[in-house]
Amino acid sequence: MRCWRILPAIMALASLAGPAPAAASDTAIFAGTLIDGTGRPPQTGVTILLHDDRIAAITSGLHAPAGAAVIDLSHETVMPGFIDCHVHIAARLPSRTNETEYRLTHNDINRAFDGAVFVRQMLQQGFTSARDVGGGDWTTAVRDAIDAGQIPGPRLWVSLEPLGPTAGHGDEHDGLDAALSHPGWDNGLVDSVDEARLRVREHKRRGATVIKMMPSGGIASSGDDPRAQLMTNEEMKAVVDTAHSLGLKVAAHIYPAGAIENAVRAGVDSVEHGSFATAQTFALMKAHGTYLVPTLTVYDVFYAAARDTPELLAPGTAKKELANDLLPKKNLKLALSSGVKIAYGTDIGEGDHAMEFRLLIDNGMAPADAILAATSRAADLIGAADRIGSVQPGRFADLVAVSGDPLTDHALLDHVDFVMKGGLVYRRNGAATEADPDAPK
Ligand SMILES: [Zn+2]
């Protein structure tokens, strides 16, 4: 398994005997059609030249330079690898796991093993990058293992515990006996401006590359109200200013219009969910360049769980799920007509990360815009557009391909045939390759 990792060791040994030739490799990918993620129209019959893990050039016509390996996707549509801007790598599907039991019987190491499985699924689904907005030490551990080549998975940008107030959406104590506590449950609690600064700095020290905060209540949690703003404007501003001063972006989970507007004025980079936003809210977001990550997937997933297996959800949350299921879809139309920038995000770990394509498109987004949301717009939100999200020279060789035209048949996005990350092929002809032969389905 993963014989390709032996090569660097051999090269290292060889180098002891004297200067070795550079371990460079050139690959030519013949693309029948290329949707390059920049928003320009699809190009037909182009060759994508790769040098090691990067894209070197794009040329018209199908021809390979001497010595280059060839990957023939001349009957496929090639796109940049997809990016999911809202994941929780270790989150299990709510229809399969009792949330309270899981919380009380799984430690961070158990979660890391779950995460290691779900990131492999994500990669097989075509997601070569993702942003985890609410995890813990297991998230940075899985990120580091991927970066070190120990396990396959997407490039990860990770926050740690979401920052929010006592009794807020991120307060792990909610719904349980108030006498229970656990080291780590308070890592995200923010009840003052000073605490906001400290938490951001602590999270940076522990390896966070993005900061998540929860200024409003939420739905899949006990005891808090999704229509209430729970952080003060000053606390939000302290989180944002401290994060930005450290070079970190801020993703904010928010539902109510007034709280979104306050967070936008405080300078957040993205509003996650944003379900109760009004036309005025979206206009303000547009004026500030704030992204919306609608996360329609998680509503469908939790709505089905609330309807079919309510006993598995956190105490008291099934009612909230059933009451709020339609709002995000209704609000997507308003968001689209407002012209606010939208990035792709599912808010799941285990499960089908391509589901958001179906939901965005079925609720009014053009397929070309859904692909942009999951490529260059997502890369822009993450702050990595110079490395990921488009097929241009200098970007990582992160590519997916489907057998047909996803602009006319968007169901193709559910089943990518081909996945490459950093020049390494993880999926080909609709099946996992020797790079990860046992990839979970
Ligand atoms: Zn989330």
Coordinates of N, CA and C and ligand atoms in Angstrom, one line a residue, residues 86 88 133 212 273 347, ligand 1:
H86 N -17.1 24.4 5.0 CA -17.7 24.2 6.3 C -17.9 22.7 6.5
H88 N -17.0 19.4 9.5 CA -16.5 19.0 10.9 C -16.0 17.6 10.7
V133 N -14.6 24.1 10.6 CA -15.0 25.3 11.4 C -15.6 24.8 12.7
K212 N -13.4 30.3 14.4 CA -14.9 30.2 14.3 C -15.5 30.8 15.5
H273 N -24.4 29.8 7.5 CA -25.9 29.6 7.6 C -26.6 30.9 7.2
D347 N -21.4 21.6 6.2 CA -21.6 21.4 7.7 C -21.7 20.0 8.1
Ligands
ZN1 ZN -20.9 23.8 11.6

